[in-house]
PDB file of C-alpha atoms and ligand atoms in Angstrom:
ATOM      1  CA  MET A 128      87.438  84.388  98.080  1.00 80.00           C
ATOM      2  CA  LYS A 129      87.205  87.471  95.370  1.00 90.00           C
ATOM      3  CA  ASP A 130      87.769  90.647  96.570  1.00 96.00           C
ATOM      4  CA  VAL A 131      84.539  92.720  94.838  1.00 96.00           C
ATOM      5  CA  LEU A 132      84.175  96.252  95.361  1.00 97.00           C
ATOM      6  CA  THR A 133      81.046  97.986  96.334  1.00 98.00           C
ATOM      7  CA  ILE A 134      79.778 101.062  96.955  1.00 98.00           C
ATOM      8  CA  GLU A 135      78.190 100.150 100.104  1.00 98.00           C
ATOM      9  CA  GLY A 136      81.446  98.283 101.134  1.00 98.00           C
ATOM     10  CA  ILE A 137      83.394 101.814 100.417  1.00 98.00           C
ATOM     11  CA  LYS A 138      80.870 103.990 102.133  1.00 98.00           C
ATOM     12  CA  GLN A 139      81.010 101.801 105.613  1.00 98.00           C
ATOM     13  CA  ILE A 140      84.452 102.715 106.240  1.00 98.00           C
ATOM     14  CA  LEU A 141      84.293 106.337 104.299  1.00 98.00           C
ATOM     15  CA  ASP A 142      83.774 108.790 107.124  1.00 98.00           C
ATOM     16  CA  TYR A 143      83.255 112.046 104.268  1.00 98.00           C
ATOM     17  CA  PRO A 144      79.798 112.513 102.430  1.00 97.00           C
ATOM     18  CA  LEU A 145      81.076 111.722  98.980  1.00 98.00           C
ATOM     19  CA  GLU A 146      79.983 110.630  95.279  1.00 98.00           C
ATOM     20  CA  ILE A 147      81.237 107.272  94.717  1.00 98.00           C
ATOM     21  CA  GLU A 148      80.775 105.761  90.921  1.00 98.00           C
ATOM     22  CA  ILE A 149      82.247 102.418  90.193  1.00 98.00           C
ATOM     23  CA  LEU A 150      82.816 101.839  85.940  1.00 98.00           C
ATOM     24  CA  ASP A 151      83.631  98.577  84.579  1.00 98.00           C
ATOM     25  CA  CYS A 152      85.978  99.740  82.640  1.00 98.00           C
ATOM     26  CA  VAL A 153      87.152 103.502  81.640  1.00 98.00           C
ATOM     27  CA  ASP A 154      90.287 105.343  79.684  1.00 98.00           C
ATOM     28  CA  SER A 155      91.130 107.217  82.650  1.00 98.00           C
ATOM     29  CA  THR A 156      89.641 107.860  85.779  1.00 98.00           C
ATOM     30  CA  ASN A 157      91.202 111.334  86.133  1.00 98.00           C
ATOM     31  CA  ASP A 158      90.134 112.249  82.670  1.00 98.00           C
ATOM     32  CA  TYR A 159      87.255 111.004  83.054  1.00 98.00           C
ATOM     33  CA  LEU A 160      86.246 113.322  86.400  1.00 98.00           C
ATOM     34  CA  LYS A 161      88.153 116.225  84.097  1.00 98.00           C
ATOM     35  CA  ARG A 162      85.338 115.742  81.148  1.00 98.00           C
ATOM     36  CA  LEU A 163      82.356 115.866  83.497  1.00 97.00           C
ATOM     37  CA  ALA A 164      84.229 118.569  85.897  1.00 96.00           C
ATOM     38  CA  LYS A 165      84.162 120.613  82.872  1.00 93.00           C
ATOM     39  CA  ASP A 166      80.667 120.057  81.558  1.00 91.00           C
ATOM     40  CA  GLN A 167      79.061 120.071  85.148  1.00 91.00           C
ATOM     41  CA  PHE A 168      79.679 121.342  88.621  1.00 93.00           C
ATOM     42  CA  VAL A 169      80.682 118.393  89.962  1.00 96.00           C
ATOM     43  CA  ASP A 170      82.653 118.217  93.218  1.00 97.00           C
ATOM     44  CA  ASN A 171      83.419 115.747  96.216  1.00 98.00           C
ATOM     45  CA  LYS A 172      83.067 113.306  93.504  1.00 98.00           C
ATOM     46  CA  VAL A 173      85.178 109.713  93.467  1.00 98.00           C
ATOM     47  CA  ALA A 174      85.274 107.581  90.334  1.00 98.00           C
ATOM     48  CA  ILE A 175      86.845 104.088  90.521  1.00 98.00           C
ATOM     49  CA  ALA A 176      87.331 101.700  87.495  1.00 98.00           C
ATOM     50  CA  GLN A 177      87.597  97.716  87.340  1.00 97.00           C
ATOM     51  CA  LYS A 178      89.678  97.942  84.659  1.00 98.00           C
ATOM     52  CA  GLN A 179      91.915 101.658  82.882  1.00 98.00           C
ATOM     53  CA  THR A 180      92.325 101.513  78.892  1.00 98.00           C
ATOM     54  CA  ASN A 181      94.484 104.380  79.100  1.00 98.00           C
ATOM     55  CA  GLY A 182      95.887 104.589  82.622  1.00 98.00           C
ATOM     56  CA  LYS A 183      97.861 107.684  82.949  1.00 98.00           C
ATOM     57  CA  GLY A 184     101.152 107.951  85.236  1.00 97.00           C
ATOM     58  CA  ARG A 185     103.512 111.127  85.119  1.00 93.00           C
ATOM     59  CA  ARG A 186     105.324 113.098  82.527  1.00 89.00           C
ATOM     60  CA  GLY A 187     102.972 110.700  80.015  1.00 92.00           C
ATOM     61  CA  ARG A 188     103.865 107.648  81.223  1.00 95.00           C
ATOM     62  CA  SER A 189     100.966 105.458  81.018  1.00 97.00           C
ATOM     63  CA  PHE A 190     100.023 103.182  84.394  1.00 98.00           C
ATOM     64  CA  TYR A 191      99.028  99.545  83.910  1.00 98.00           C
ATOM     65  CA  SER A 192      95.512  99.032  84.961  1.00 98.00           C
ATOM     66  CA  PRO A 193      94.416  95.476  84.115  1.00 98.00           C
ATOM     67  CA  ASP A 194      90.774  93.855  85.000  1.00 96.00           C
ATOM     68  CA  GLU A 195      90.648  92.289  88.453  1.00 93.00           C
ATOM     69  CA  SER A 196      93.286  92.691  90.059  1.00 97.00           C
ATOM     70  CA  GLY A 197      94.400  96.739  90.611  1.00 98.00           C
ATOM     71  CA  LEU A 198      92.414  99.805  92.899  1.00 98.00           C
ATOM     72  CA  TYR A 199      92.053 102.585  90.213  1.00 98.00           C
ATOM     73  CA  MET A 200      90.264 105.565  91.645  1.00 98.00           C
ATOM     74  CA  SER A 201      90.191 109.626  91.366  1.00 99.00           C
ATOM     75  CA  LEU A 202      89.083 112.308  93.480  1.00 98.00           C
ATOM     76  CA  LEU A 203      87.272 115.386  92.469  1.00 98.00           C
ATOM     77  CA  ILE A 204      87.282 118.174  94.723  1.00 97.00           C
ATOM     78  CA  ARG A 205      87.212 122.300  94.383  1.00 96.00           C
ATOM     79  CA  PRO A 206      88.847 124.209  97.178  1.00 95.00           C
ATOM     80  CA  ASP A 207      87.935 126.889  98.969  1.00 92.00           C
ATOM     81  CA  SER A 208      91.078 128.754  98.107  1.00 92.00           C
ATOM     82  CA  LEU A 209      93.943 126.825  97.261  1.00 92.00           C
ATOM     83  CA  SER A 210      97.176 128.409  95.251  1.00 90.00           C
ATOM     84  CA  LEU A 211      98.990 126.093  92.713  1.00 84.00           C
ATOM     85  CA  SER A 212     102.206 126.587  94.665  1.00 82.00           C
ATOM     86  CA  SER A 213     100.136 125.286  97.897  1.00 81.00           C
ATOM     87  CA  ALA A 214      99.009 122.155  95.148  1.00 77.00           C
ATOM     88  CA  THR A 215     102.215 120.547  95.059  1.00 78.00           C
ATOM     89  CA  LYS A 216     101.817 119.147  98.898  1.00 92.00           C
ATOM     90  CA  ILE A 217      98.838 117.148  97.649  1.00 96.00           C
ATOM     91  CA  THR A 218     100.914 114.347  96.285  1.00 96.00           C
ATOM     92  CA  THR A 219     102.493 114.351  99.102  1.00 96.00           C
ATOM     93  CA  MET A 220      99.453 114.180 101.312  1.00 97.00           C
ATOM     94  CA  ALA A 221      98.452 111.415  99.251  1.00 98.00           C
ATOM     95  CA  ALA A 222     101.199 109.311  99.147  1.00 98.00           C
ATOM     96  CA  LEU A 223     101.097 109.806 102.917  1.00 98.00           C
ATOM     97  CA  ALA A 224      97.978 108.727 103.340  1.00 98.00           C
ATOM     98  CA  ALA A 225      98.412 105.508 101.076  1.00 98.00           C
ATOM     99  CA  CYS A 226     101.083 104.235 103.541  1.00 98.00           C
ATOM    100  CA  TYR A 227      98.675 104.841 106.309  1.00 98.00           C
ATOM    101  CA  ALA A 228      95.555 103.125 104.588  1.00 98.00           C
ATOM    102  CA  ILE A 229      98.043 100.148 103.304  1.00 98.00           C
ATOM    103  CA  GLU A 230      99.742 100.255 106.776  1.00 98.00           C
ATOM    104  CA  THR A 231      96.015  99.891 108.368  1.00 98.00           C
ATOM    105  CA  VAL A 232      94.364  97.621 105.956  1.00 98.00           C
ATOM    106  CA  THR A 233      97.072  94.919 105.471  1.00 98.00           C
ATOM    107  CA  GLN A 234      99.335  95.705 108.147  1.00 98.00           C
ATOM    108  CA  LYS A 235     102.537  96.041 106.091  1.00 98.00           C
ATOM    109  CA  GLN A 236     104.750  98.826 106.119  1.00 98.00           C
ATOM    110  CA  SER A 237     105.531 100.741 102.787  1.00 98.00           C
ATOM    111  CA  TYR A 238     107.282 103.240 101.724  1.00 98.00           C
ATOM    112  CA  ILE A 239     107.829 106.349  99.718  1.00 98.00           C
ATOM    113  CA  LYS A 240     110.046 106.830  96.985  1.00 97.00           C
ATOM    114  CA  TRP A 241     109.774 110.717  96.323  1.00 95.00           C
ATOM    115  CA  VAL A 242     107.796 112.005  95.174  1.00 93.00           C
ATOM    116  CA  ASN A 243     104.852 109.709  94.311  1.00 94.00           C
ATOM    117  CA  ASP A 244     105.511 106.123  94.358  1.00 97.00           C
ATOM    118  CA  ILE A 245     104.533 103.672  96.730  1.00 98.00           C
ATOM    119  CA  LEU A 246     107.092 100.356  97.439  1.00 98.00           C
ATOM    120  CA  ILE A 247     106.852  97.451  99.063  1.00 98.00           C
ATOM    121  CA  ASP A 248     109.611  94.735  99.619  1.00 97.00           C
ATOM    122  CA  ASP A 249     111.171  97.367  96.815  1.00 97.00           C
ATOM    123  CA  LYS A 250     108.852  96.858  94.874  1.00 98.00           C
ATOM    124  CA  LYS A 251     106.271  99.534  93.046  1.00 98.00           C
ATOM    125  CA  VAL A 252     102.893  98.959  94.680  1.00 98.00           C
ATOM    126  CA  ALA A 253     101.275 102.441  94.192  1.00 98.00           C
ATOM    127  CA  GLY A 254     101.470 105.752  91.860  1.00 98.00           C
ATOM    128  CA  ILE A 255      99.550 108.900  92.431  1.00 98.00           C
ATOM    129  CA  LEU A 256      98.945 111.810  89.650  1.00 97.00           C
ATOM    130  CA  THR A 257      97.817 114.927  90.816  1.00 96.00           C
ATOM    131  CA  GLU A 258      95.667 117.087  88.255  1.00 96.00           C
ATOM    132  CA  ALA A 259      94.984 120.576  88.736  1.00 95.00           C
ATOM    133  CA  THR A 260      93.072 123.371  86.706  1.00 95.00           C
ATOM    134  CA  VAL A 261      93.842 126.975  88.048  1.00 94.00           C
ATOM    135  CA  ASN A 262      91.919 129.863  87.512  1.00 91.00           C
ATOM    136  CA  PHE A 263      93.554 132.392  85.380  1.00 89.00           C
ATOM    137  CA  GLU A 264      92.464 135.479  86.775  1.00 92.00           C
ATOM    138  CA  THR A 265      92.502 134.475  90.694  1.00 92.00           C
ATOM    139  CA  LYS A 266      95.493 132.304  89.777  1.00 91.00           C
ATOM    140  CA  LEU A 267      93.430 129.686  92.236  1.00 94.00           C
ATOM    141  CA  VAL A 268      93.095 126.215  91.994  1.00 95.00           C
ATOM    142  CA  ASP A 269      89.375 125.755  90.206  1.00 95.00           C
ATOM    143  CA  TYR A 270      89.436 121.897  90.488  1.00 96.00           C
ATOM    144  CA  LEU A 271      92.207 119.123  91.974  1.00 96.00           C
ATOM    145  CA  VAL A 272      91.837 115.799  90.639  1.00 98.00           C
ATOM    146  CA  VAL A 273      93.897 113.268  92.844  1.00 98.00           C
ATOM    147  CA  GLY A 274      94.310 109.791  91.147  1.00 98.00           C
ATOM    148  CA  ILE A 275      95.418 106.510  92.833  1.00 98.00           C
ATOM    149  CA  GLY A 276      96.307 103.631  91.159  1.00 98.00           C
ATOM    150  CA  PHE A 277      97.192 100.585  93.538  1.00 98.00           C
ATOM    151  CA  ASN A 278      98.643  97.312  92.491  1.00 98.00           C
ATOM    152  CA  VAL A 279      96.369  95.292  95.052  1.00 98.00           C
ATOM    153  CA  TYR A 280      97.364  91.934  93.598  1.00 98.00           C
ATOM    154  CA  GLU A 281      99.452  90.085  90.984  1.00 97.00           C
ATOM    155  CA  PRO A 282      97.572  90.532  87.485  1.00 97.00           C
ATOM    156  CA  SER A 283      96.812  86.990  86.385  1.00 94.00           C
ATOM    157  CA  GLU A 284      98.955  87.104  83.691  1.00 95.00           C
ATOM    158  CA  GLY A 285     101.911  88.888  85.458  1.00 96.00           C
ATOM    159  CA  PHE A 286     103.221  92.252  84.439  1.00 98.00           C
ATOM    160  CA  PRO A 287     104.388  93.147  81.110  1.00 97.00           C
ATOM    161  CA  THR A 288     108.364  92.366  81.100  1.00 97.00           C
ATOM    162  CA  GLU A 289     108.161  96.373  80.637  1.00 96.00           C
ATOM    163  CA  ILE A 290     107.723  96.649  84.808  1.00 97.00           C
ATOM    164  CA  ALA A 291     107.918  93.468  85.845  1.00 97.00           C
ATOM    165  CA  GLN A 292     112.070  94.075  87.835  1.00 96.00           C
ATOM    166  CA  ILE A 293     109.874  97.118  89.138  1.00 96.00           C
ATOM    167  CA  ALA A 294     106.008  96.218  90.230  1.00 98.00           C
ATOM    168  CA  GLY A 295     104.929  94.745  92.621  1.00 98.00           C
ATOM    169  CA  SER A 296     101.462  93.857  93.922  1.00 98.00           C
ATOM    170  CA  ILE A 297     100.560  94.701  98.128  1.00 98.00           C
ATOM    171  CA  LEU A 298      98.990  90.763  98.639  1.00 98.00           C
ATOM    172  CA  GLU A 299      99.443  87.701  97.475  1.00 96.00           C
ATOM    173  CA  LYS A 300      96.298  86.284  97.028  1.00 93.00           C
ATOM    174  CA  GLN A 301      92.791  87.749  97.053  1.00 94.00           C
ATOM    175  CA  GLN A 302      91.123  88.650 100.351  1.00 95.00           C
ATOM    176  CA  PRO A 303      87.293  89.463 100.785  1.00 95.00           C
ATOM    177  CA  SER A 304      86.883  93.608 100.895  1.00 96.00           C
ATOM    178  CA  ILE A 305      90.418  94.891 100.560  1.00 98.00           C
ATOM    179  CA  LYS A 306      89.699  96.788  97.836  1.00 98.00           C
ATOM    180  CA  ASN A 307      86.777  98.374  99.861  1.00 98.00           C
ATOM    181  CA  LYS A 308      88.518  98.920 102.667  1.00 98.00           C
ATOM    182  CA  LEU A 309      91.716 100.610 100.858  1.00 98.00           C
ATOM    183  CA  CYS A 310      89.527 102.518  98.830  1.00 98.00           C
ATOM    184  CA  GLY A 311      87.424 103.440 102.214  1.00 98.00           C
ATOM    185  CA  GLN A 312      90.396 104.435 104.161  1.00 98.00           C
ATOM    186  CA  PHE A 313      92.499 106.266 101.668  1.00 98.00           C
ATOM    187  CA  LEU A 314      89.878 108.840 100.551  1.00 98.00           C
ATOM    188  CA  ASN A 315      89.496 109.331 104.861  1.00 98.00           C
ATOM    189  CA  GLU A 316      93.369 109.945 105.410  1.00 98.00           C
ATOM    190  CA  PHE A 317      93.974 112.071 102.537  1.00 98.00           C
ATOM    191  CA  LEU A 318      90.762 114.371 103.536  1.00 98.00           C
ATOM    192  CA  LYS A 319      91.849 114.491 107.300  1.00 98.00           C
ATOM    193  CA  LEU A 320      94.865 115.820 106.033  1.00 98.00           C
ATOM    194  CA  PHE A 321      93.927 117.687 103.153  1.00 97.00           C
ATOM    195  CA  ASN A 322      91.064 119.708 105.351  1.00 96.00           C
ATOM    196  CA  HIS A 323      93.683 120.234 108.466  1.00 96.00           C
ATOM    197  CA  PRO A 324      96.965 120.416 106.752  1.00 95.00           C
ATOM    198  CA  GLN A 325      98.241 121.256 110.398  1.00 96.00           C
ATOM    199  CA  LEU A 326      97.867 117.097 111.461  1.00 98.00           C
ATOM    200  CA  PHE A 327     100.648 116.599 108.375  1.00 97.00           C
ATOM    201  CA  SER A 328     103.617 115.109 109.815  1.00 96.00           C
ATOM    202  CA  TYR A 329     106.638 115.456 107.395  1.00 95.00           C
ATOM    203  CA  GLN A 330     108.516 113.453 109.967  1.00 96.00           C
ATOM    204  CA  GLU A 331     106.428 110.737 109.474  1.00 97.00           C
ATOM    205  CA  TYR A 332     106.702 111.155 105.587  1.00 97.00           C
ATOM    206  CA  ARG A 333     110.474 111.118 105.996  1.00 97.00           C
ATOM    207  CA  GLU A 334     110.250 108.026 107.943  1.00 97.00           C
ATOM    208  CA  ARG A 335     109.185 106.184 105.096  1.00 98.00           C
ATOM    209  CA  SER A 336     111.140 107.613 102.447  1.00 98.00           C
ATOM    210  CA  TYR A 337     112.560 104.981 100.385  1.00 98.00           C
ATOM    211  CA  VAL A 338     115.553 107.295  98.986  1.00 97.00           C
ATOM    212  CA  ILE A 339     117.304 108.762 101.799  1.00 97.00           C
ATOM    213  CA  GLY A 340     120.606 107.452 102.065  1.00 97.00           C
ATOM    214  CA  LYS A 341     120.475 106.059  98.487  1.00 97.00           C
ATOM    215  CA  GLU A 342     122.102 106.524  95.033  1.00 97.00           C
ATOM    216  CA  ILE A 343     119.680 108.649  92.766  1.00 97.00           C
ATOM    217  CA  VAL A 344     119.428 109.806  89.216  1.00 96.00           C
ATOM    218  CA  VAL A 345     118.013 113.039  89.054  1.00 96.00           C
ATOM    219  CA  HIS A 346     116.211 113.537  85.769  1.00 93.00           C
ATOM    220  CA  ALA A 347     116.227 116.989  84.430  1.00 86.00           C
ATOM    221  CA  LEU A 348     114.316 118.152  81.047  1.00 81.00           C
ATOM    222  CA  ASP A 349     118.396 117.896  78.844  1.00 83.00           C
ATOM    223  CA  LYS A 350     120.685 115.940  81.396  1.00 90.00           C
ATOM    224  CA  GLN A 351     120.443 112.871  83.896  1.00 93.00           C
ATOM    225  CA  ARG A 352     122.851 113.603  87.037  1.00 95.00           C
ATOM    226  CA  VAL A 353     123.761 110.811  89.830  1.00 96.00           C
ATOM    227  CA  ALA A 354     123.332 112.155  93.096  1.00 97.00           C
ATOM    228  CA  LEU A 355     123.384 110.857  96.821  1.00 97.00           C
ATOM    229  CA  ALA A 356     119.779 111.447  98.230  1.00 97.00           C
ATOM    230  CA  ILE A 357     120.235 113.295 101.733  1.00 97.00           C
ATOM    231  CA  ASP A 358     117.325 114.004 103.330  1.00 97.00           C
ATOM    232  CA  ILE A 359     113.717 115.616 103.042  1.00 96.00           C
ATOM    233  CA  ASP A 360     113.165 118.624 104.265  1.00 96.00           C
ATOM    234  CA  LYS A 361     110.125 120.186 106.350  1.00 94.00           C
ATOM    235  CA  ASP A 362     108.543 120.987 103.132  1.00 93.00           C
ATOM    236  CA  CYS A 363     108.912 117.480 101.476  1.00 94.00           C
ATOM    237  CA  HIS A 364     111.550 118.811  99.396  1.00 95.00           C
ATOM    238  CA  LEU A 365     114.308 116.345  98.865  1.00 96.00           C
ATOM    239  CA  ILE A 366     118.063 118.104  99.020  1.00 97.00           C
ATOM    240  CA  VAL A 367     120.741 115.587  97.268  1.00 97.00           C
ATOM    241  CA  GLU A 368     124.707 115.870  96.243  1.00 98.00           C
ATOM    242  CA  TYR A 369     126.080 115.695  93.653  1.00 96.00           C
ATOM    243  CA  SER A 370     129.900 114.412  93.238  1.00 95.00           C
ATOM    244  CA  ASP A 371     131.113 117.653  93.342  1.00 96.00           C
ATOM    245  CA  GLN A 372     129.591 118.654  96.898  1.00 97.00           C
ATOM    246  CA  SER A 373     127.006 120.867  95.187  1.00 97.00           C
ATOM    247  CA  LYS A 374     123.916 120.646  97.022  1.00 97.00           C
ATOM    248  CA  GLU A 375     120.232 120.864  95.741  1.00 96.00           C
ATOM    249  CA  VAL A 376     116.839 121.142  97.089  1.00 97.00           C
ATOM    250  CA  LEU A 377     114.455 119.563  94.430  1.00 95.00           C
ATOM    251  CA  SER A 378     110.753 121.027  94.723  1.00 91.00           C
ATOM    252  CA  SER A 379     109.127 118.461  92.197  1.00 87.00           C
ATOM    253  CA  GLY A 380     110.464 116.122  89.271  1.00 87.00           C
ATOM    254  CA  GLU A 381     111.738 113.023  88.740  1.00 90.00           C
ATOM    255  CA  ILE A 382     114.260 110.734  90.156  1.00 94.00           C
ATOM    256  CA  SER A 383     115.372 107.147  89.952  1.00 94.00           C
ATOM    257  CA  VAL A 384     117.053 104.890  92.509  1.00 95.00           C
ATOM    258  CA  ARG A 385     120.376 103.425  90.899  1.00 84.00           C
ATOM    259  CA  LYS A 386     120.887  99.828  91.097  1.00 73.00           C
ATOM    260  CA  LEU A 387     124.232  98.671  92.492  1.00 63.00           C
TER     261      LEU A 387
HETATM  262  C1  BTN B 552     102.827 107.345  87.883  1.00 72.13           C
HETATM  263  O1  BTN B 552     102.498 105.903  88.980  1.00 72.13           O
HETATM  264  O2  BTN B 552     103.681 107.993  87.508  1.00 72.13           O
HETATM  265  C2  BTN B 552     101.105 107.826  88.199  1.00 72.13           C
HETATM  266  C3  BTN B 552     100.327 106.591  88.287  1.00 72.13           C
HETATM  267  C4  BTN B 552      98.864 106.945  88.534  1.00 72.13           C
HETATM  268  C5  BTN B 552      98.028 106.164  88.132  1.00 72.13           C
HETATM  269  C6  BTN B 552      96.322 106.525  88.530  1.00 72.13           C
HETATM  270  S1  BTN B 552      94.642 104.464  88.596  1.00 72.13           S
HETATM  271  C7  BTN B 552      94.120 105.817  88.869  1.00 72.13           C
HETATM  272  C8  BTN B 552      94.241 107.265  87.496  1.00 72.13           C
HETATM  273  N1  BTN B 552      93.928 107.854  86.969  1.00 72.13           N
HETATM  274  C9  BTN B 552      94.837 107.529  85.605  1.00 72.13           C
HETATM  275  O3  BTN B 552      94.728 107.630  84.420  1.00 72.13           O
HETATM  276  N2  BTN B 552      95.999 107.496  86.709  1.00 72.13           N
HETATM  277  C10 BTN B 552      95.794 107.848  87.756  1.00 72.13           C
END
């Protein structure tokens, strides 16, 4: 049976009064909301697309977003008083919320590849891209767009060769209402953490880490360094140790897990 996204289906799960729009096709749900936010006052709005033609990942990468198989969504919020430094925690909250949602809806255990990838059985099944606009005067976040793409099912034509080794899907075959449930549950979990940051459990984040104890490559602007991912601290920063025994605490950035 086909898994069809509907506003009514999402609202049955949703605990928050959000405006939801489902688009057949858009370049990127993040860009769509950012365009809206520029022209008019929008807040607490969710844009979901059946398909994206220019799905964006972090660091200028693209996010493969074909029709039918995925759930591509973004949430726009205007926080009351959020500094840019605290905004970095948002991706962390979204990652934990995504794991909770996947676990509740599918009973599958998922893991976080620091900082924004969600994995099941060593394959990336979701990615998060958080974008923010900051008010130059106040240095506070004007609006925040939290975008997440779930590979709910395997695309009918399979994943493109470039990502076939790393991408995976949450479920093998279509089941009714999974996308509505994942969407509603993710929004509930994320907004609960966003509105009550004291409920965020760094231990639960840490327990789901895909990288602790693994050999990784830390990608900096000008170089790449092999390191051991030792731990995640209370701020969800990644502690790594290099071969010369020096340690570094990474607050953001890009890592990849080394294939043995
Ligand atoms: C990554 O893997 O680096 C992040 C991927 C984020 C993809 C989602 S899909 C919905 C939203 N719209 C986008 O263009 N990107 C995010």
